[in-house]
XYZ file of C-alpha atoms in Angstrom:
653
model
C 0.441 -12.419 22.543
C -2.492 -11.760 24.875
C -0.013 -10.563 27.472
C 1.428 -8.078 24.979
C -1.953 -6.608 24.115
C -2.857 -6.368 27.781
C 0.354 -4.422 28.311
C -0.578 -2.085 25.441
C -3.923 -1.393 27.070
C -2.441 -0.836 30.510
C 0.246 1.435 29.085
C -2.350 3.498 27.254
C -4.791 3.725 30.136
C -1.965 4.543 32.475
C -1.608 7.945 30.831
C -5.069 8.935 32.043
C -5.660 7.105 35.347
C -3.949 9.544 37.672
C -4.986 10.081 41.269
C -7.144 13.124 42.069
C -4.768 14.324 44.768
C -2.272 15.369 42.067
C -4.616 17.651 40.175
C -2.748 20.797 41.258
C 0.660 19.507 40.150
C 1.017 21.902 37.221
C 4.447 20.568 36.312
C 2.953 17.205 35.300
C 0.682 17.195 32.276
C -1.236 13.916 32.292
C -2.463 14.485 28.732
C 1.059 14.902 27.352
C 3.349 13.377 29.989
C 7.026 14.216 29.800
C 9.828 11.678 29.799
C 10.172 11.817 33.590
C 6.637 10.504 33.984
C 6.625 7.783 31.332
C 9.636 5.758 30.261
C 10.210 5.271 26.556
C 9.159 1.617 26.360
C 5.681 2.391 27.683
C 4.936 4.375 24.527
C 6.342 1.783 22.150
C 3.544 -0.753 21.693
C 0.937 1.942 21.122
C 3.175 3.765 18.648
C 3.675 0.549 16.670
C 0.011 -0.476 16.868
C -0.905 2.848 15.224
C 0.515 1.469 11.985
C -2.761 -0.290 11.280
C -3.500 3.175 9.888
C -1.666 1.987 6.775
C -4.665 -0.232 6.037
C -7.157 2.506 6.845
C -5.660 4.644 4.077
C -5.720 1.766 1.578
C -9.431 2.523 1.336
C -8.129 5.533 -0.635
C -4.854 4.319 -2.165
C -6.426 0.989 -3.183
C -8.816 2.720 -5.620
C -6.163 5.274 -6.632
C -3.791 2.461 -7.613
C -6.584 0.468 -9.321
C -6.139 -2.415 -6.915
C -9.670 -1.911 -5.641
C -13.028 -0.682 -6.798
C -15.390 0.798 -4.232
C -18.820 2.273 -3.717
C -17.574 3.958 -0.538
C -14.550 6.205 -1.184
C -15.694 6.812 -4.759
C -13.932 10.174 -4.985
C -10.634 8.340 -4.951
C -11.792 6.213 -7.895
C -12.677 9.286 -9.917
C -9.427 11.036 -8.886
C -11.277 13.966 -7.291
C -12.567 14.494 -3.783
C -13.449 17.397 -1.573
C -10.786 17.708 1.156
C -11.825 15.700 4.196
C -10.418 13.340 6.812
C -10.973 10.420 4.408
C -7.584 9.108 3.354
C -5.941 11.121 6.117
C -5.122 8.368 8.595
C -1.360 8.283 8.031
C -1.349 12.063 8.498
C -3.093 11.426 11.828
C -0.642 8.642 12.681
C 2.391 10.792 11.889
C 1.328 13.891 13.781
C -0.877 12.542 16.545
C -1.060 8.810 17.231
C 2.719 8.563 16.995
C 3.561 12.249 17.033
C 4.831 13.432 20.419
C 4.706 9.889 21.775
C 7.410 8.926 19.288
C 9.336 12.129 19.956
C 9.280 11.286 23.666
C 10.609 7.792 22.975
C 13.539 9.232 21.058
C 14.240 12.044 23.510
C 14.203 9.796 26.565
C 16.214 7.035 24.903
C 18.953 9.324 23.597
C 19.230 11.185 26.905
C 19.658 7.903 28.765
C 21.902 6.260 26.136
C 19.331 3.550 25.466
C 20.649 3.155 21.938
C 18.509 0.230 20.825
C 15.332 2.037 21.830
C 16.543 5.266 20.214
C 17.262 3.391 16.976
C 13.811 1.799 16.956
C 12.262 5.219 17.494
C 14.113 6.811 14.606
C 13.306 3.881 12.297
C 9.601 4.166 13.086
C 9.731 7.913 12.533
C 11.490 7.589 9.181
C 8.984 4.966 8.039
C 5.825 6.912 8.878
C 7.097 10.156 7.386
C 8.142 8.294 4.237
C 4.652 6.842 3.757
C 2.947 10.131 4.599
C 4.937 12.431 2.336
C 4.491 10.051 -0.576
C 0.733 10.262 -0.021
C 0.384 14.024 0.487
C 3.635 15.632 -0.700
C 4.486 18.753 1.291
C 4.095 18.636 5.083
C 4.892 20.738 8.175
C 8.306 19.466 9.264
C 10.510 21.938 11.101
C 7.713 23.334 13.285
C 5.741 20.083 13.629
C 6.383 19.537 17.339
C 7.439 22.994 18.508
C 5.576 23.726 21.790
C 3.071 26.554 21.616
C 3.005 26.701 17.805
C -0.538 27.124 16.496
C 0.117 27.411 12.748
C 2.715 25.497 10.792
C 4.742 26.280 7.705
C 5.114 23.499 5.155
C 8.405 22.095 3.886
C 8.793 20.766 0.374
C 9.279 17.105 -0.326
C 12.975 17.237 -1.141
C 13.605 18.585 2.384
C 11.363 15.926 3.899
C 13.200 13.191 1.971
C 16.502 14.475 3.348
C 15.103 14.258 6.877
C 13.738 10.741 6.339
C 17.125 9.562 5.118
C 18.858 11.258 8.057
C 16.514 9.603 10.559
C 16.943 6.167 8.995
C 20.738 6.493 8.991
C 20.635 7.696 12.586
C 18.510 4.666 13.461
C 21.169 2.399 11.981
C 23.927 4.252 13.852
C 22.166 3.913 17.213
C 21.179 0.286 16.636
C 24.755 -0.641 15.781
C 26.136 0.928 18.973
C 27.017 -1.151 21.969
C 24.061 -0.773 24.337
C 24.784 -1.418 28.005
C 21.124 -1.025 28.992
C 19.461 -3.914 30.770
C 16.053 -3.835 29.125
C 14.798 -6.976 30.846
C 11.507 -7.846 29.114
C 10.762 -4.287 28.033
C 11.636 -4.783 24.374
C 10.419 -8.363 24.238
C 6.986 -7.408 25.534
C 6.499 -3.905 24.120
C 8.110 -4.142 20.670
C 5.312 -5.957 18.848
C 7.124 -5.953 15.508
C 10.593 -7.402 16.167
C 10.610 -7.994 19.954
C 13.721 -5.856 20.321
C 15.821 -7.708 17.745
C 18.258 -4.941 16.795
C 19.544 -6.849 13.750
C 16.087 -6.937 12.218
C 15.505 -3.272 13.057
C 18.751 -2.419 11.257
C 17.493 -4.338 8.232
C 14.193 -2.474 8.436
C 15.969 0.900 8.503
C 17.971 -0.076 5.422
C 14.658 -1.147 3.855
C 13.203 2.310 4.504
C 16.157 3.889 2.707
C 15.840 1.439 -0.195
C 12.093 2.103 -0.507
C 12.550 5.859 -0.178
C 15.305 6.119 -2.796
C 13.693 3.838 -5.391
C 10.778 6.266 -5.573
C 13.276 8.567 -7.322
C 13.998 6.165 -10.182
C 12.582 8.570 -12.787
C 14.773 11.441 -11.614
C 17.202 12.541 -14.317
C 20.123 11.971 -11.934
C 18.889 8.631 -10.557
C 21.703 6.502 -11.961
C 24.451 8.841 -10.785
C 22.997 9.886 -7.432
C 20.598 7.266 -6.097
C 20.694 3.888 -7.858
C 23.820 2.509 -6.206
C 22.523 3.527 -2.783
C 19.253 1.680 -3.470
C 21.270 -1.462 -4.107
C 23.639 -0.947 -1.174
C 20.793 -0.504 1.295
C 18.798 -3.293 -0.346
C 21.622 -5.739 0.273
C 21.573 -4.814 3.961
C 17.772 -4.837 4.266
C 15.501 -7.820 4.949
C 16.423 -10.899 2.916
C 13.988 -13.622 4.022
C 10.385 -13.934 5.173
C 11.599 -14.090 8.743
C 12.966 -10.566 8.335
C 9.690 -9.070 7.074
C 8.241 -6.241 9.145
C 4.760 -7.320 10.238
C 2.512 -6.222 13.066
C 0.854 -9.211 14.696
C -2.826 -9.263 15.608
C -4.633 -11.476 18.107
C -7.907 -12.028 16.304
C -10.692 -13.662 18.231
C -13.727 -12.211 16.483
C -16.574 -11.594 18.886
C -14.657 -13.241 21.714
C -11.844 -10.692 21.533
C -11.835 -8.228 24.393
C -11.582 -5.360 21.927
C -12.702 -5.267 18.291
C -9.338 -3.776 17.263
C -7.634 -7.034 18.232
C -9.007 -8.270 14.894
C -7.393 -7.309 11.613
C -8.919 -4.192 10.035
C -9.830 -6.229 6.925
C -11.396 -9.169 8.769
C -15.054 -10.161 8.304
C -15.730 -9.392 11.954
C -14.733 -5.728 11.643
C -16.472 -5.442 8.275
C -14.448 -2.520 6.905
C -14.378 -3.987 3.399
C -17.844 -5.612 3.347
C -19.559 -5.164 0.002
C -18.147 -1.687 -0.529
C -14.693 -2.747 -1.756
C -13.810 -5.306 -4.427
C -10.800 -6.522 -6.339
C -10.334 -4.495 -9.516
C -10.669 -5.822 -13.021
C -7.023 -4.837 -13.621
C -5.571 -7.057 -10.885
C -7.802 -9.949 -11.974
C -6.805 -9.621 -15.633
C -3.062 -9.522 -15.031
C -3.122 -12.382 -12.483
C -5.238 -14.666 -14.672
C -3.579 -13.862 -17.994
C -6.745 -12.335 -19.397
C -5.574 -8.839 -20.341
C -7.736 -8.262 -23.437
C -6.685 -7.114 -26.860
C -8.095 -3.689 -27.717
C -8.758 -2.406 -31.197
C -6.017 0.196 -31.683
C -8.290 2.516 -33.666
C -11.472 2.388 -31.590
C -10.399 1.104 -28.168
C -13.122 -1.541 -28.376
C -12.620 -5.100 -27.203
C -12.259 -7.700 -29.925
C -14.477 -10.754 -29.577
C -12.706 -14.085 -29.409
C -12.981 -16.564 -32.261
C -12.499 -19.459 -29.887
C -15.408 -21.737 -29.125
C -14.678 -23.644 -25.953
C -16.154 -24.231 -22.517
C -14.528 -21.098 -21.094
C -15.651 -18.663 -23.785
C -18.157 -17.098 -21.394
C -15.360 -16.446 -18.896
C -13.065 -14.485 -21.222
C -15.130 -13.784 -24.359
C -12.592 -11.375 -25.856
C -9.346 -11.840 -27.698
C -6.445 -11.844 -25.291
C -3.331 -9.769 -25.591
C -0.504 -12.047 -26.750
C 1.905 -10.169 -24.467
C 0.778 -11.306 -21.005
C 3.366 -10.477 -18.324
C 2.320 -12.510 -15.268
C 0.717 -15.639 -16.730
C -1.622 -16.923 -19.436
C -4.736 -19.096 -19.652
C -2.956 -22.322 -20.622
C -3.570 -23.833 -17.207
C -3.186 -27.373 -18.492
C 0.472 -26.773 -19.327
C 2.917 -27.216 -16.456
C 4.307 -23.927 -15.146
C 1.744 -21.678 -16.830
C -0.689 -21.514 -13.917
C 0.072 -18.961 -11.194
C -1.425 -20.244 -7.911
C -1.190 -16.810 -6.312
C -4.503 -16.078 -8.009
C -6.198 -18.721 -5.834
C -4.771 -17.091 -2.706
C -4.819 -13.376 -3.429
C -8.035 -13.128 -5.424
C -11.574 -13.846 -4.280
C -13.827 -16.295 -6.096
C -17.372 -17.460 -5.486
C -16.456 -20.894 -6.828
C -16.237 -23.910 -4.497
C -18.154 -22.505 -1.540
C -17.970 -25.907 0.158
C -14.144 -26.107 -0.001
C -14.220 -29.511 -1.691
C -11.107 -30.862 -3.397
C -8.988 -27.810 -2.672
C -5.984 -30.107 -3.027
C -6.922 -31.106 -6.590
C -5.376 -29.268 -9.548
C -8.309 -30.058 -11.797
C -10.566 -28.131 -9.421
C -8.401 -25.199 -8.314
C -6.983 -24.336 -11.725
C -10.469 -23.748 -13.113
C -11.786 -21.279 -10.554
C -13.247 -18.173 -12.165
C -12.338 -14.691 -10.992
C -14.116 -11.451 -11.746
C -12.982 -7.898 -11.130
C -14.896 -4.726 -10.420
C -15.039 -1.459 -12.258
C -14.120 1.753 -10.465
C -17.363 2.336 -8.551
C -19.399 -0.733 -9.439
C -19.024 -4.372 -8.446
C -20.119 -5.348 -11.954
C -17.068 -5.802 -14.160
C -16.645 -5.272 -17.879
C -17.890 -8.827 -18.554
C -21.148 -8.096 -16.789
C -20.441 -10.423 -13.874
C -20.766 -9.347 -10.260
C -17.524 -9.352 -8.280
C -17.478 -11.072 -4.873
C -16.210 -9.258 -1.821
C -12.685 -9.956 -0.611
C -13.802 -13.063 1.288
C -15.321 -14.599 -1.842
C -18.969 -13.897 -1.046
C -21.799 -11.780 -2.328
C -23.748 -11.291 0.874
C -22.777 -8.699 3.463
C -19.734 -9.931 5.325
C -20.211 -11.586 8.671
C -18.735 -14.473 10.576
C -21.852 -16.436 9.588
C -20.872 -16.211 5.932
C -17.123 -15.851 6.062
C -15.989 -17.344 9.350
C -12.629 -15.944 10.406
C -11.800 -14.893 6.849
C -9.020 -15.894 4.499
C -5.408 -14.996 3.727
C -4.588 -11.387 4.752
C -8.295 -10.818 5.457
C -8.424 -13.102 8.483
C -9.195 -11.952 11.997
C -5.674 -12.811 13.140
C -3.787 -11.889 9.961
C -0.850 -9.571 10.661
C -0.511 -6.103 9.191
C 2.184 -6.196 6.525
C 4.551 -3.221 6.757
C 7.535 -4.083 4.545
C 8.845 -7.298 3.015
C 11.997 -8.881 1.677
C 10.287 -9.465 -1.686
C 9.582 -5.759 -2.098
C 13.260 -5.003 -1.466
C 14.317 -7.424 -4.215
C 12.004 -5.754 -6.723
C 13.382 -2.344 -5.738
C 16.928 -3.559 -6.316
C 15.920 -5.106 -9.646
C 14.577 -1.746 -10.822
C 17.788 0.034 -9.788
C 19.959 -2.551 -11.555
C 17.734 -2.199 -14.626
C 18.442 1.524 -14.887
C 22.153 0.926 -14.363
C 22.089 -1.440 -17.331
C 23.046 -4.450 -15.213
C 20.490 -6.878 -16.624
C 22.088 -9.955 -15.016
C 21.656 -8.646 -11.474
C 18.280 -7.136 -12.337
C 17.117 -10.573 -13.466
C 18.518 -12.297 -10.365
C 16.827 -9.859 -7.977
C 13.575 -10.019 -9.924
C 13.479 -13.817 -9.817
C 14.302 -13.751 -6.101
C 11.466 -11.273 -5.572
C 8.931 -13.532 -7.300
C 10.190 -16.527 -5.321
C 9.875 -14.627 -2.043
C 6.362 -13.485 -2.968
C 5.406 -17.103 -3.596
C 6.690 -17.988 -0.119
C 5.004 -14.914 1.368
C 1.668 -15.840 -0.191
C 1.919 -19.433 1.047
C 2.853 -18.388 4.563
C -0.497 -16.714 5.209
C -2.729 -19.412 3.698
C -5.330 -20.925 6.014
C -7.216 -23.461 3.865
C -10.924 -23.858 4.548
C -12.611 -27.204 4.962
C -16.054 -28.601 4.154
C -18.644 -28.411 6.900
C -20.625 -31.623 6.691
C -24.236 -32.083 7.743
C -25.246 -35.090 9.781
C -26.440 -36.901 6.647
C -23.061 -36.483 4.948
C -24.103 -33.673 2.620
C -22.414 -30.311 2.708
C -23.783 -27.345 4.584
C -25.740 -24.761 2.644
C -24.106 -21.709 1.114
C -23.633 -19.056 3.748
C -22.905 -21.288 6.719
C -19.304 -22.247 6.056
C -16.255 -21.595 8.231
C -14.296 -19.523 5.723
C -10.685 -19.910 4.711
C -8.605 -20.182 1.543
C -9.725 -22.295 -1.385
C -6.393 -23.918 -2.128
C -4.504 -26.419 0.024
C -1.095 -25.241 1.130
C 0.590 -28.359 -0.277
C -0.992 -27.813 -3.700
C -0.110 -24.121 -3.646
C 3.546 -24.907 -2.950
C 3.653 -27.542 -5.708
C 2.060 -25.263 -8.298
C 4.163 -22.352 -7.086
C 7.392 -24.249 -7.696
C 6.171 -25.235 -11.156
C 5.338 -21.597 -11.934
C 8.800 -20.478 -10.807
C 10.310 -23.052 -13.147
C 7.926 -22.127 -15.958
C 8.041 -19.660 -18.843
C 6.968 -16.578 -16.877
C 9.848 -16.700 -14.388
C 12.585 -19.200 -15.175
C 11.964 -18.728 -18.884
C 12.778 -15.010 -18.716
C 16.378 -14.168 -19.618
C 18.510 -11.035 -19.593
C 17.515 -10.460 -23.200
C 13.764 -10.835 -22.582
C 13.470 -9.177 -19.156
C 11.572 -5.883 -19.392
C 10.747 -3.127 -16.959
C 7.150 -4.374 -17.159
C 8.217 -7.730 -15.695
C 9.817 -5.982 -12.722
C 7.090 -3.455 -11.966
C 4.095 -5.693 -12.637
C 5.407 -8.554 -10.479
C 6.059 -5.979 -7.774
C 2.466 -4.738 -8.199
C 1.174 -8.300 -7.744
C 3.284 -8.693 -4.613
C 1.999 -5.433 -3.133
C -1.658 -6.367 -3.725
C -3.383 -5.051 -1.715
C -1.377 -4.474 1.493
C 1.121 -2.169 -0.243
C -1.295 -0.177 -2.394
C 0.294 3.062 -1.205
C 3.675 1.983 -2.632
C 2.052 0.748 -5.853
C 0.541 4.219 -6.196
C 4.032 5.709 -5.817
C 5.225 3.585 -8.742
C 2.236 4.434 -10.927
C 2.731 8.148 -10.333
C 6.473 8.166 -10.985
C 5.717 6.455 -14.315
C 2.908 8.990 -14.797
C 0.258 6.294 -15.131
C 1.710 5.358 -18.551
C 0.269 8.554 -20.005
C 1.498 9.332 -23.512
C 3.231 12.727 -23.352
C 6.376 14.498 -24.494
C 8.955 16.328 -22.404
C 9.508 16.064 -18.671
C 5.958 15.535 -17.411
C 2.384 15.499 -18.728
C 0.169 18.579 -18.705
C -3.147 19.630 -20.210
C -2.730 19.454 -23.966
C 0.273 17.159 -23.577
C -1.100 13.951 -22.113
C -4.690 14.835 -21.408
C -7.524 17.158 -22.243
C -10.453 18.042 -20.036
C -12.373 14.959 -21.220
C -9.856 12.221 -21.943
C -6.360 10.942 -21.198
C -3.885 10.043 -23.925
C -2.624 6.712 -22.646
C 0.002 4.424 -24.120
C -1.402 1.315 -25.732
C -0.182 -2.093 -24.636
C 1.724 -2.493 -27.900
C 3.942 0.449 -26.947
C 7.217 -1.024 -25.713
C 7.676 1.890 -23.327
C 4.410 1.165 -21.520
C 5.234 -0.297 -18.115
C 1.878 -1.552 -16.811
C 0.378 -3.619 -19.625
C -3.416 -3.587 -19.433
C -3.533 -0.499 -17.195
C -5.808 2.315 -18.354
C -7.117 5.322 -16.453
C -10.836 6.009 -16.347
C -10.863 8.556 -19.253
C -8.503 6.519 -21.501
C -11.324 5.959 -24.028
C -10.958 2.200 -24.309
C -13.649 -0.319 -23.374
C -14.496 0.024 -19.699
C -12.583 3.314 -19.544
C -14.742 5.886 -21.301
C -15.421 8.244 -18.422
C -13.993 11.639 -17.508
C -12.717 13.259 -14.339
C -14.360 15.992 -12.317
C -14.054 19.297 -14.136
C -11.916 20.677 -11.307
C -9.167 18.224 -12.270
C -8.790 19.833 -15.676
C -8.385 16.344 -17.108
C -5.491 15.366 -14.843
C -5.399 12.246 -12.663
C -4.631 12.720 -8.985
C -0.996 12.816 -7.911
C -1.432 13.326 -4.179
C -3.997 13.219 -1.412
C -4.948 16.425 0.329
C -3.757 17.043 3.902
C -6.053 16.003 6.706
C -9.004 18.377 6.699
C -9.619 18.655 10.425
C -6.192 20.084 11.122
C -5.042 21.843 7.966
C -8.199 23.077 6.254
C -9.674 24.118 9.582
C -6.682 25.621 11.395
C -3.736 26.035 9.023
C -5.253 27.732 6.011
C -2.549 30.285 5.299
C 0.063 27.557 4.923
C -2.163 25.860 2.336
C -2.518 29.139 0.423
C 1.272 29.513 0.259
C 1.985 26.162 -1.408
C 3.523 26.006 -4.887
C 3.191 25.289 -7.760
C -0.508 24.735 -7.003
C -1.899 26.133 -3.745
C -4.232 23.930 -1.730
C -6.548 26.879 -1.051
C -7.218 30.154 -2.852
C -8.547 33.062 -0.834
C -11.112 35.383 -2.370
C -10.432 38.631 -0.500
C -13.493 40.348 -1.950
C -15.845 37.821 -0.371
C -13.475 36.669 2.384
C -13.938 33.034 1.409
C -11.636 30.179 0.501
C -11.967 27.956 -2.561
C -10.516 24.500 -3.085
C -8.171 24.063 -6.015
C -7.062 21.018 -8.002
C -4.244 20.555 -5.480
C -4.699 16.770 -5.658
C -3.356 17.031 -9.230
C -0.119 18.745 -8.174
C 2.721 16.383 -9.132
C 4.976 15.633 -6.132
C 8.710 16.251 -6.247
C 9.594 12.552 -6.471
C 7.756 12.265 -9.819
C 9.502 15.188 -11.539
C 12.730 14.456 -13.449
C 14.193 17.585 -11.890
C 12.983 20.253 -9.503
C 9.339 21.194 -9.107
C 8.246 24.194 -11.179
C 7.488 27.403 -9.346
C 3.995 27.758 -10.783
C 1.388 25.941 -12.840
C -2.134 26.917 -13.916
C -4.737 25.633 -11.500
C -8.511 25.313 -11.264
C -10.814 26.391 -8.456
């Protein structure tokens, strides 16, 4: 792995370290070298490494999907933010970090009939554009890489979706061709996702198509136009953990040659620190503590129980828990994914992490939108299970997906199974929906176990344990115990006990949400938006006066059978812990998209933003020759409309 990262560095530096005696060679641009200067494989590792930008943007999509609370990107918690570069990393990846580098890969590979490389290039392109358009909606497409173009027209999302599907299908076509190229070690050393394995790249391309098409599940023509294709591509996509698309990292902490060798979420890089926390929603659904709200007032109802855990969940619990319940003593009721995915301050000395009677009784607390203090009044630990500012002193190398050497997760076989389950559900094929759903949960259990790195006690010389704050970090459940409890859960009432007659859409979407936490927050946000955040409205889509007012959101209660995400409430839903309101510029609406990256579009491409429909991203005041921001972040993207986008909507500025 060190060799691979050294190659990445050399390949990158090689673009700039050109001898001075060539400075008059005007046909060679060292800042944007053509395909005659740099062969396709030399771009590849850098293009793939840019995908850590997925995690950068989760600082925005994590709060937007209610997977995270934060005191940093708070605008994304409140669904309003002034356009900026925050949350614009995948825009930067698509147009710049990959951008022309990826175009050069494709151009060179196709011209030289290097079909495997061409297929990889098109798959990477389809993937990044798919993520980006789901985040921001409309984007410059046709003119994106036209030389000499200084302003760029936007294309609408239906056109972008067509292009993504074309690129993914082209990737499959090229990857399935007989390739006579002798790549030597080029693919093995420079492809840091699949090491040139064309079979896995074909699966990945099918996965892109499956993921892209399932975002259209609320389209009025989904069952006739898209559902069967979701299933067809899902069957050809990744099927096992070994097929998952992940980007490996070296780790190394302070000993790493470059900080970026460590995972973006690791304690050493400190990008989560005490500014991001697990949300109260993810904690409640994963611990079976979704509370029961008073239907009339939205208040929590105090529990009548009097037991040792009353202080932990002091409110009556909803009898319809989807993921698990609190009956941890009963075999199959406890979901061990909580001990891996969630942070807890319990057991800081990592004692008895192989004992059920210890692990099952950890306590977990979730944050509110912009405060680490949850609705129970308890402070939420950071993602490494601490309170203090993250550092290797407190957290060692980290835990689970927050370790220094944890890979970046791009797409998984479990996600594909959940996508297929949703498609089967809408086709009315409950038997196959159930089978795919159960397979998805099973794969997530395996996925969660795979990345466990259990911590261990650090003993002092006298046999006592080291003080809090000087431990090596790691997960607080032994892998063997996790696997045992995981198998019991799969055989228990919340998985094996579900039948075709009891399976609901909530089971499918909420288990998918748990699987995506938090690495796939951007896809979870897609799902929440296509189901319109479970807002209670009539007609095709919610609007002011039909779903929300300027001060509150009409949200389905958990007793509503049509509500998908049980326990999910937006900030102005007027239930306990959700009695706020959005910025007045939102007009009461939650956000449906992120704004384009400020430093390119709002600085240099203003007219294109003014031309967007149904809500422009800028409004020009000709009298004062100034531009005003609108509520463009509230403009519903094409994938979330049952039909076509409307031509116009009222907007605020």
